[in-house]
Coordinates of C-alpha atoms in Angstrom, one line a residue:
X1 CA 54.3 -61.3 57.1
X2 CA 55.0 -58.7 54.4
X3 CA 58.7 -58.8 55.3
X4 CA 58.7 -62.6 55.0
X5 CA 57.1 -62.5 51.6
X6 CA 59.6 -59.9 50.4
X7 CA 62.4 -62.1 51.5
X8 CA 61.0 -65.0 49.5
X9 CA 60.3 -62.8 46.4
X10 CA 63.7 -63.4 44.7
X11 CA 63.4 -67.2 45.2
X12 CA 59.8 -67.2 43.8
X13 CA 60.9 -65.1 40.8
X14 CA 63.9 -67.5 40.2
X15 CA 61.6 -70.5 40.4
X16 CA 59.1 -69.0 37.9
X17 CA 61.8 -68.1 35.5
X18 CA 63.4 -71.6 35.9
X19 CA 60.1 -73.3 35.1
X20 CA 59.5 -71.1 32.0
X21 CA 63.1 -71.6 30.9
X22 CA 62.9 -75.4 31.4
X23 CA 59.7 -75.5 29.4
X24 CA 61.3 -73.5 26.6
X25 CA 64.4 -75.7 26.5
X26 CA 62.2 -78.8 26.5
X27 CA 60.2 -77.5 23.6
X28 CA 63.4 -76.7 21.6
X29 CA 64.9 -80.1 22.5
X30 CA 61.7 -81.8 21.3
X31 CA 61.7 -79.9 18.1
X32 CA 65.3 -80.8 17.4
X33 CA 64.7 -84.4 18.3
X34 CA 61.7 -84.6 16.0
X35 CA 63.7 -83.1 13.2
X36 CA 66.5 -85.5 13.8
X37 CA 64.2 -88.5 13.6
X38 CA 62.6 -87.2 10.4
X39 CA 66.0 -86.8 8.8
X40 CA 67.3 -90.1 10.1
X41 CA 64.3 -92.1 8.8
X42 CA 64.2 -90.1 5.5
X43 CA 60.7 -88.6 5.7
X44 CA 59.8 -87.9 2.1
X45 CA 58.0 -84.5 2.5
X46 CA 61.0 -83.1 4.3
X47 CA 63.4 -84.6 1.8
X48 CA 61.4 -83.0 -1.0
X49 CA 61.4 -79.6 0.6
X50 CA 65.2 -79.8 1.2
X51 CA 65.8 -80.8 -2.4
X52 CA 63.6 -78.1 -3.8
X53 CA 65.2 -75.3 -1.7
X54 CA 68.7 -76.6 -2.5
X55 CA 68.1 -76.7 -6.2
X56 CA 66.4 -73.3 -6.3
X57 CA 69.2 -71.5 -4.4
X58 CA 71.9 -73.3 -6.4
X59 CA 70.5 -72.1 -9.7
X60 CA 70.5 -68.6 -8.3
X61 CA 73.9 -68.6 -6.8
X62 CA 75.7 -70.5 -9.6
X63 CA 74.8 -67.8 -12.1
X64 CA 77.3 -65.3 -10.8
X65 CA 80.9 -65.6 -9.5
X66 CA 80.4 -62.4 -7.5
X67 CA 77.4 -63.9 -5.6
X68 CA 79.4 -67.0 -4.8
X69 CA 82.3 -64.9 -3.5
X70 CA 80.0 -62.8 -1.3
X71 CA 78.3 -65.9 0.0
X72 CA 81.6 -67.5 0.9
X73 CA 82.8 -64.4 2.7
X74 CA 79.6 -64.2 4.8
X75 CA 79.9 -68.0 5.5
X76 CA 83.4 -67.4 6.9
X77 CA 81.9 -65.5 9.8
X78 CA 80.5 -68.8 10.9
X79 CA 83.6 -70.9 10.3
X80 CA 85.9 -72.3 13.0
X81 CA 88.8 -70.3 11.5
X82 CA 87.1 -67.1 12.4
X83 CA 85.0 -68.0 15.5
X84 CA 87.7 -69.8 17.5
X85 CA 90.1 -66.8 17.4
X86 CA 87.2 -64.5 18.1
X87 CA 86.2 -66.4 21.3
X88 CA 89.8 -66.7 22.4
X89 CA 90.3 -63.0 22.0
X90 CA 87.1 -62.2 24.0
X91 CA 88.2 -64.6 26.7
X92 CA 91.5 -62.8 27.0
X93 CA 89.6 -59.5 27.1
X94 CA 87.4 -60.7 29.9
X95 CA 90.4 -62.0 31.9
X96 CA 92.1 -58.6 31.5
X97 CA 89.0 -56.9 32.8
X98 CA 89.0 -59.4 35.7
X99 CA 85.8 -61.2 34.8
X100 CA 86.8 -64.9 35.0
X101 CA 83.2 -66.2 35.4
X102 CA 81.9 -65.1 32.0
X103 CA 85.2 -66.0 30.5
X104 CA 84.8 -69.5 31.7
X105 CA 81.2 -69.5 30.4
X106 CA 82.5 -68.7 26.9
X107 CA 85.1 -71.5 27.1
X108 CA 82.7 -74.1 28.3
X109 CA 79.8 -73.2 26.0
X110 CA 82.1 -72.9 22.9
X111 CA 83.9 -76.2 23.7
X112 CA 80.5 -77.9 24.0
X113 CA 79.5 -76.8 20.5
X114 CA 82.8 -78.1 19.1
X115 CA 82.0 -81.5 20.6
X116 CA 78.3 -81.6 19.6
X117 CA 78.8 -80.9 15.9
X118 CA 81.1 -83.8 14.9
X119 CA 79.4 -86.2 17.3
X120 CA 75.9 -85.7 15.8
X121 CA 77.2 -85.7 12.3
X122 CA 78.9 -89.1 12.8
X123 CA 75.7 -90.4 14.5
X124 CA 73.3 -89.3 11.7
X125 CA 75.7 -89.9 8.8
X126 CA 73.7 -87.8 6.3
X127 CA 75.4 -87.0 3.0
X128 CA 75.7 -83.5 1.7
X129 CA 73.5 -82.2 -1.1
X130 CA 74.4 -83.0 -4.7
X131 CA 73.5 -80.0 -6.8
X132 CA 73.5 -79.4 -10.6
X133 CA 76.2 -76.8 -10.5
X134 CA 78.5 -77.2 -7.5
X135 CA 80.0 -73.9 -6.4
X136 CA 81.5 -74.9 -3.0
X137 CA 82.6 -78.0 -1.2
X138 CA 82.8 -79.0 2.5
X139 CA 84.2 -82.1 4.3
X140 CA 82.3 -84.5 6.5
X141 CA 78.6 -85.2 6.9
X142 CA 75.7 -82.8 6.6
X143 CA 73.3 -82.9 9.6
X144 CA 73.4 -80.6 11.6
X145 CA 75.1 -77.7 10.0
X146 CA 78.3 -76.9 11.9
X147 CA 78.3 -73.3 10.7
X148 CA 74.6 -72.8 11.8
X149 CA 75.3 -74.5 15.2
X150 CA 78.5 -72.7 15.8
X151 CA 77.3 -69.2 14.8
X152 CA 74.2 -69.6 16.9
X153 CA 76.2 -70.6 20.0
X154 CA 79.1 -68.1 19.5
X155 CA 77.1 -65.0 18.7
X156 CA 74.4 -66.0 21.2
X157 CA 76.8 -66.3 24.1
X158 CA 78.5 -63.1 23.1
X159 CA 75.2 -61.3 23.4
X160 CA 74.5 -62.8 26.8
X161 CA 77.9 -62.0 28.1
X162 CA 78.4 -58.5 26.7
X163 CA 74.8 -57.3 26.9
X164 CA 75.4 -55.5 30.3
X165 CA 78.0 -53.3 28.6
X166 CA 75.3 -51.8 26.3
X167 CA 73.0 -49.0 27.0
X168 CA 69.4 -50.3 27.3
X169 CA 68.3 -48.6 24.1
X170 CA 71.1 -50.3 22.1
X171 CA 70.5 -53.8 23.5
X172 CA 67.8 -54.8 21.0
X173 CA 70.1 -53.6 18.1
X174 CA 73.0 -55.6 19.5
X175 CA 70.9 -58.7 19.7
X176 CA 69.4 -58.0 16.4
X177 CA 72.8 -57.7 14.7
X178 CA 73.8 -61.1 16.1
X179 CA 70.6 -62.6 14.8
X180 CA 71.2 -61.2 11.3
X181 CA 74.7 -62.6 11.3
X182 CA 73.4 -66.1 12.4
X183 CA 70.6 -66.0 9.8
X184 CA 73.0 -64.8 7.0
X185 CA 75.5 -67.6 7.8
X186 CA 72.8 -70.2 7.7
X187 CA 71.4 -68.9 4.4
X188 CA 74.9 -69.0 2.8
X189 CA 75.4 -72.7 3.6
X190 CA 72.2 -73.6 1.8
X191 CA 72.9 -71.2 -1.1
X192 CA 76.4 -72.6 -1.5
X193 CA 74.9 -76.1 -1.8
X194 CA 76.8 -77.7 1.1
X195 CA 73.7 -78.1 3.4
X196 CA 70.0 -78.7 3.3
X197 CA 67.5 -76.4 4.9
X198 CA 66.8 -79.0 7.6
X199 CA 70.6 -79.1 8.4
X200 CA 70.6 -75.4 9.1
X201 CA 67.4 -75.4 11.1
X202 CA 68.7 -78.4 13.1
X203 CA 71.9 -76.5 13.8
X204 CA 70.0 -73.5 15.0
X205 CA 67.7 -75.5 17.3
X206 CA 70.6 -77.4 18.8
X207 CA 72.5 -74.1 19.3
X208 CA 69.6 -72.5 21.1
X209 CA 69.2 -75.6 23.3
X210 CA 72.8 -75.7 24.2
X211 CA 73.0 -71.9 25.0
X212 CA 69.9 -72.3 27.1
X213 CA 71.3 -75.2 29.1
X214 CA 74.7 -73.5 29.8
X215 CA 73.0 -70.1 30.6
X216 CA 70.7 -71.9 33.1
X217 CA 73.7 -73.6 34.7
X218 CA 75.5 -70.3 34.9
X219 CA 72.5 -68.8 36.7
X220 CA 72.4 -71.7 39.2
X221 CA 76.1 -71.1 39.8
X222 CA 75.4 -67.5 40.6
X223 CA 72.7 -68.5 43.0
X224 CA 74.9 -70.9 44.8
X225 CA 77.5 -68.2 45.1
X226 CA 74.9 -66.0 46.8
X227 CA 74.4 -63.6 44.0
X228 CA 71.0 -62.4 42.6
X229 CA 69.8 -64.1 39.5
X230 CA 68.8 -61.5 36.9
X231 CA 66.5 -61.7 33.9
X232 CA 68.2 -62.8 30.7
X233 CA 67.4 -59.5 29.2
X234 CA 70.0 -58.0 31.5
X235 CA 72.7 -60.4 30.5
X236 CA 74.4 -63.2 32.4
X237 CA 76.3 -60.9 34.8
X238 CA 74.8 -57.4 34.9
X239 CA 77.2 -56.1 37.5
X240 CA 80.0 -56.7 35.0
X241 CA 78.6 -53.9 32.8
X242 CA 81.1 -51.1 34.0
X243 CA 84.1 -53.4 33.5
X244 CA 82.9 -54.5 30.1
X245 CA 82.4 -51.0 28.8
X246 CA 85.3 -50.1 26.4
X247 CA 86.4 -46.8 27.9
X248 CA 84.2 -45.7 30.9
X249 CA 86.5 -43.0 32.1
X250 CA 87.3 -41.4 28.7
X251 CA 85.5 -38.2 27.7
X252 CA 85.8 -36.7 24.1
X253 CA 88.2 -38.8 22.0
X254 CA 89.0 -35.9 19.8
X255 CA 87.8 -32.4 20.7
X256 CA 86.7 -30.3 17.7
X257 CA 86.6 -33.3 15.4
X258 CA 85.9 -31.1 12.2
X259 CA 89.0 -29.0 12.8
X260 CA 91.0 -32.2 13.5
X261 CA 89.6 -33.7 10.3
X262 CA 90.8 -30.6 8.3
X263 CA 94.2 -30.9 9.9
X264 CA 94.5 -34.5 8.9
X265 CA 93.5 -33.7 5.3
X266 CA 96.1 -31.0 5.0
X267 CA 98.8 -33.3 6.5
X268 CA 97.7 -36.0 4.1
X269 CA 98.1 -33.7 1.1
X270 CA 101.6 -32.6 2.2
X271 CA 102.7 -36.2 2.7
X272 CA 101.3 -37.2 -0.7
X273 CA 103.2 -34.2 -2.3
X274 CA 106.5 -35.4 -0.7
X275 CA 105.9 -38.9 -2.0
X276 CA 105.1 -37.7 -5.5
X277 CA 108.2 -35.5 -5.6
X278 CA 110.5 -38.3 -4.6
X279 CA 108.8 -40.8 -6.8
X280 CA 108.9 -38.5 -9.8
X281 CA 112.6 -37.8 -9.2
X282 CA 113.4 -41.6 -9.0
X283 CA 111.5 -42.2 -12.2
X284 CA 113.3 -39.5 -14.0
X285 CA 116.9 -40.0 -12.9
X286 CA 116.7 -43.8 -12.3
X287 CA 119.7 -44.2 -9.9
X288 CA 122.0 -47.0 -11.0
X289 CA 122.0 -48.7 -7.6
X290 CA 118.2 -49.0 -7.8
X291 CA 118.3 -52.0 -10.2
X292 CA 121.7 -53.0 -8.9
X293 CA 120.6 -54.1 -5.5
X294 CA 117.8 -56.4 -6.6
X295 CA 120.1 -57.9 -9.3
X296 CA 122.7 -58.5 -6.6
X297 CA 120.2 -60.1 -4.3
X298 CA 119.0 -62.3 -7.2
X299 CA 122.4 -64.0 -7.2
X300 CA 121.7 -65.5 -3.8
X301 CA 118.4 -67.2 -4.8
X302 CA 117.9 -70.8 -3.8
X303 CA 114.7 -72.8 -3.3
X304 CA 115.1 -72.6 0.4
X305 CA 115.6 -68.8 0.5
X306 CA 112.8 -68.4 -2.0
X307 CA 110.4 -70.1 0.5
X308 CA 111.8 -68.1 3.4
X309 CA 111.5 -64.8 1.5
X310 CA 107.9 -65.7 0.6
X311 CA 107.0 -66.1 4.3
X312 CA 108.8 -62.9 5.2
X313 CA 107.0 -61.1 2.5
X314 CA 103.7 -62.4 3.8
X315 CA 104.3 -60.7 7.1
X316 CA 103.7 -57.4 5.3
X317 CA 100.7 -58.3 3.2
X318 CA 97.1 -57.0 3.8
X319 CA 95.9 -60.1 5.6
X320 CA 98.8 -60.3 8.1
X321 CA 98.6 -56.5 8.9
X322 CA 94.8 -56.7 9.3
X323 CA 94.9 -59.7 11.6
X324 CA 97.6 -58.1 13.8
X325 CA 95.6 -54.9 14.0
X326 CA 92.3 -56.7 14.8
X327 CA 94.0 -58.5 17.7
X328 CA 95.9 -55.6 19.0
X329 CA 93.1 -53.1 19.1
X330 CA 90.7 -55.0 21.4
X331 CA 93.5 -56.0 23.7
X332 CA 94.8 -52.4 23.9
X333 CA 91.2 -51.2 24.6
X334 CA 90.8 -53.8 27.3
X335 CA 94.1 -52.9 29.0
X336 CA 94.2 -49.1 28.8
X337 CA 90.5 -48.2 28.4
X338 CA 91.1 -45.4 25.8
X339 CA 89.8 -45.0 22.3
X340 CA 92.4 -42.5 21.4
X341 CA 95.3 -45.0 20.8
X342 CA 92.9 -47.2 18.8
X343 CA 91.9 -44.3 16.7
X344 CA 95.6 -43.5 16.2
X345 CA 96.4 -47.0 14.9
X346 CA 93.2 -47.1 12.7
X347 CA 94.1 -43.7 11.1
X348 CA 97.7 -44.8 10.7
X349 CA 96.7 -47.8 8.6
X350 CA 93.9 -46.0 6.7
X351 CA 96.2 -43.2 5.8
X352 CA 99.0 -45.6 4.8
X353 CA 96.7 -47.5 2.5
X354 CA 95.3 -44.3 0.8
X355 CA 98.7 -42.7 0.5
X356 CA 100.2 -45.8 -1.0
X357 CA 97.5 -46.3 -3.6
X358 CA 97.4 -42.7 -4.7
X359 CA 101.1 -42.3 -4.8
X360 CA 101.6 -45.6 -6.7
X361 CA 98.9 -44.5 -9.3
X362 CA 100.4 -41.0 -9.7
X363 CA 104.1 -42.1 -10.0
X364 CA 103.5 -45.2 -12.1
X365 CA 107.0 -46.6 -11.6
X366 CA 108.0 -49.9 -13.2
X367 CA 109.1 -52.9 -11.1
X368 CA 112.9 -53.8 -11.1
X369 CA 114.1 -55.4 -14.4
X370 CA 114.8 -58.8 -12.8
X371 CA 112.7 -61.9 -12.5
X372 CA 109.8 -61.1 -10.2
X373 CA 108.9 -64.1 -8.0
X374 CA 105.5 -62.8 -7.1
X375 CA 104.5 -62.3 -10.8
X376 CA 102.6 -59.3 -12.1
X377 CA 101.3 -56.9 -9.5
X378 CA 98.3 -54.5 -9.9
X379 CA 100.1 -51.5 -8.5
X380 CA 103.3 -49.8 -9.5
X381 CA 106.6 -50.1 -7.6
X382 CA 106.8 -46.8 -5.7
X383 CA 106.3 -46.7 -2.7
X384 CA 106.3 -50.3 -1.4
X385 CA 102.9 -51.0 0.2
X386 CA 104.1 -54.1 2.1
X387 CA 107.0 -52.2 3.7
X388 CA 104.9 -49.0 4.4
X389 CA 102.2 -51.1 6.0
X390 CA 104.7 -53.0 8.2
X391 CA 106.5 -49.8 9.2
X392 CA 103.2 -47.9 10.1
X393 CA 101.8 -50.8 12.0
X394 CA 104.7 -51.7 14.2
X395 CA 105.8 -48.0 14.7
X396 CA 102.3 -47.1 15.8
X397 CA 102.1 -50.0 18.2
X398 CA 105.5 -49.1 19.6
X399 CA 104.4 -45.5 20.2
X400 CA 101.2 -46.7 22.0
X401 CA 102.9 -49.3 24.1
X402 CA 106.0 -47.4 25.2
X403 CA 103.9 -44.7 26.9
X404 CA 101.8 -47.2 28.8
X405 CA 104.1 -50.0 29.9
X406 CA 106.8 -49.6 32.5
X407 CA 108.3 -53.0 32.4
X408 CA 111.6 -53.7 30.5
X409 CA 109.9 -56.0 28.0
X410 CA 108.2 -53.0 26.4
X411 CA 111.5 -52.5 24.4
X412 CA 110.4 -55.5 22.3
X413 CA 108.0 -53.3 20.4
X414 CA 110.6 -50.7 19.2
X415 CA 112.8 -53.6 18.3
X416 CA 109.9 -55.1 16.2
X417 CA 109.3 -51.7 14.6
X418 CA 112.9 -52.0 13.2
X419 CA 113.3 -55.7 12.6
X420 CA 109.9 -56.4 10.9
X421 CA 110.3 -53.6 8.2
X422 CA 113.9 -54.7 7.6
X423 CA 112.9 -58.3 7.1
X424 CA 110.0 -57.4 4.8
X425 CA 112.1 -54.9 2.8
X426 CA 114.9 -57.4 2.3
X427 CA 112.4 -60.1 1.2
X428 CA 110.7 -57.7 -1.3
X429 CA 113.9 -56.7 -2.9
X430 CA 115.2 -60.3 -2.9
X431 CA 112.0 -61.3 -4.7
X432 CA 112.6 -58.6 -7.3
X433 CA 109.4 -56.6 -6.4
X434 CA 111.0 -53.3 -5.3
X435 CA 113.9 -51.0 -5.6
X436 CA 115.8 -49.4 -2.6
X437 CA 114.1 -46.1 -3.4
X438 CA 110.7 -47.8 -3.1
X439 CA 111.8 -48.7 0.5
X440 CA 112.8 -45.0 0.9
X441 CA 109.3 -44.0 -0.2
X442 CA 107.8 -46.3 2.4
X443 CA 109.9 -44.8 5.1
X444 CA 109.0 -41.3 4.1
X445 CA 105.3 -42.2 4.0
X446 CA 105.6 -43.7 7.5
X447 CA 107.6 -40.9 9.0
X448 CA 105.4 -38.1 7.5
X449 CA 102.0 -39.6 8.2
X450 CA 102.8 -40.7 11.8
X451 CA 104.2 -37.3 12.5
X452 CA 100.9 -35.7 11.3
X453 CA 98.9 -38.1 13.5
X454 CA 101.2 -37.5 16.5
X455 CA 100.4 -33.8 16.5
X456 CA 96.7 -34.1 15.5
X457 CA 95.5 -37.1 17.4
X458 CA 97.9 -36.9 20.4
X459 CA 97.8 -40.7 20.9
X460 CA 99.5 -40.6 24.3
X461 CA 97.5 -37.8 25.9
X462 CA 96.5 -39.0 29.4
X463 CA 98.3 -42.2 28.9
X464 CA 98.5 -44.5 31.9
X465 CA 99.4 -48.1 32.8
X466 CA 96.7 -50.8 32.8
X467 CA 96.4 -50.6 36.6
X468 CA 96.1 -46.8 36.5
X469 CA 93.4 -47.0 33.8
X470 CA 91.5 -49.6 35.9
X471 CA 91.6 -47.4 39.0
X472 CA 90.4 -44.4 37.1
X473 CA 87.5 -46.3 35.6
X474 CA 86.5 -47.6 39.0
X475 CA 86.5 -44.1 40.4
X476 CA 84.2 -43.0 37.6
X477 CA 81.8 -45.9 38.0
X478 CA 81.5 -45.2 41.8
X479 CA 81.0 -41.5 41.3
X480 CA 77.4 -40.6 42.5
X481 CA 75.1 -39.4 39.8
X482 CA 73.5 -36.0 40.5
X483 CA 69.7 -36.0 40.4
X484 CA 68.2 -32.6 39.6

């Protein structure tokens, strides 16, 4: 009898959790439905509260351009332009780690949110707030808030999927961070005057309801596949934890970190000294070809080439470099399960930025004496920040990839490490923004700083292919834990 009860215990627990979950989803759905009806039929107490909150926050936010800029930046973390690439990147990471089920969950849940938002806005047809001092605009109708709905769904499903990768003591902090982001995004939409309070609350309620429905469906899917159904506090797929951990087989990323930090500082100082010496020499002697090359390139200017050079120049600006870095690092971590190459790339870009800013301020070199298509720039000409950032990024990526990929297509990355800096350098000189010696300064910065990092960080220590890294991680996770 006892054995029979034990056999039915998982079924009973699943049934209990299902009833409680259904009750919670029903309550959330009723709350959203009630709010929707109040908005649709213009219930005056709710409209008065919405108007009061909107006017109060608008008077606070409109008093400072800095506050508005900060609010807009925070709001961007709930926009489609940020969340769709984020979800796509995480789906790729999950597929690399051979976890198609949670990847499919992200796709289905995210796609559902994309459908719900415009559908309900068209159904309700609520106009956006009209405030005394408009500081932002947004297209479409107002209820529910797409940012509130999207952020609740995206960050909520990320927590459910990646919770098993966290140690138990960190899980509340992980969920808390997601909650703070969702709350902050919702607040910014009201403060910017593009949504009412009820729009944001409606988005949150609908987001929670949708996550609950899809999570319940995922749990039913697990049960039909013959897998145990865990508590939500353990995430959607607890057994995926070892695969979702960034680098389960890696030990110390950098042994003796204080000594390594001192070595990096000494190397940075020497590279800065080299840049200052070359920049000072170029400033003092002013080689004749330095202005000659931009002047010669200026003779080829046409509207079409101007547009083409602008796009090529954008390939080396801060946004492009940051976007490529933010995409490469998670993919590299998913493939090769090591923090060391990620640290190498991060230090390469941080060192490039600080060396460029300090050298430019110390040298203080004027731009070429030709028409500058990009207008007045806040930094001096030597060294070129665009070219240095492009060189450091693609050279660092090539160093990482070449040691870990055996297929012939790996040679694409060394080619990019040559082609991309050449394109950016040519466009910057064509646009009258840099001399050839500024390009030389960028090359010296890249060569010197990456050499320092190569000997200090050792980015390719214990480098292996993706399959070798996966096999090593599997051995570590299967290793028995000693109990003493």
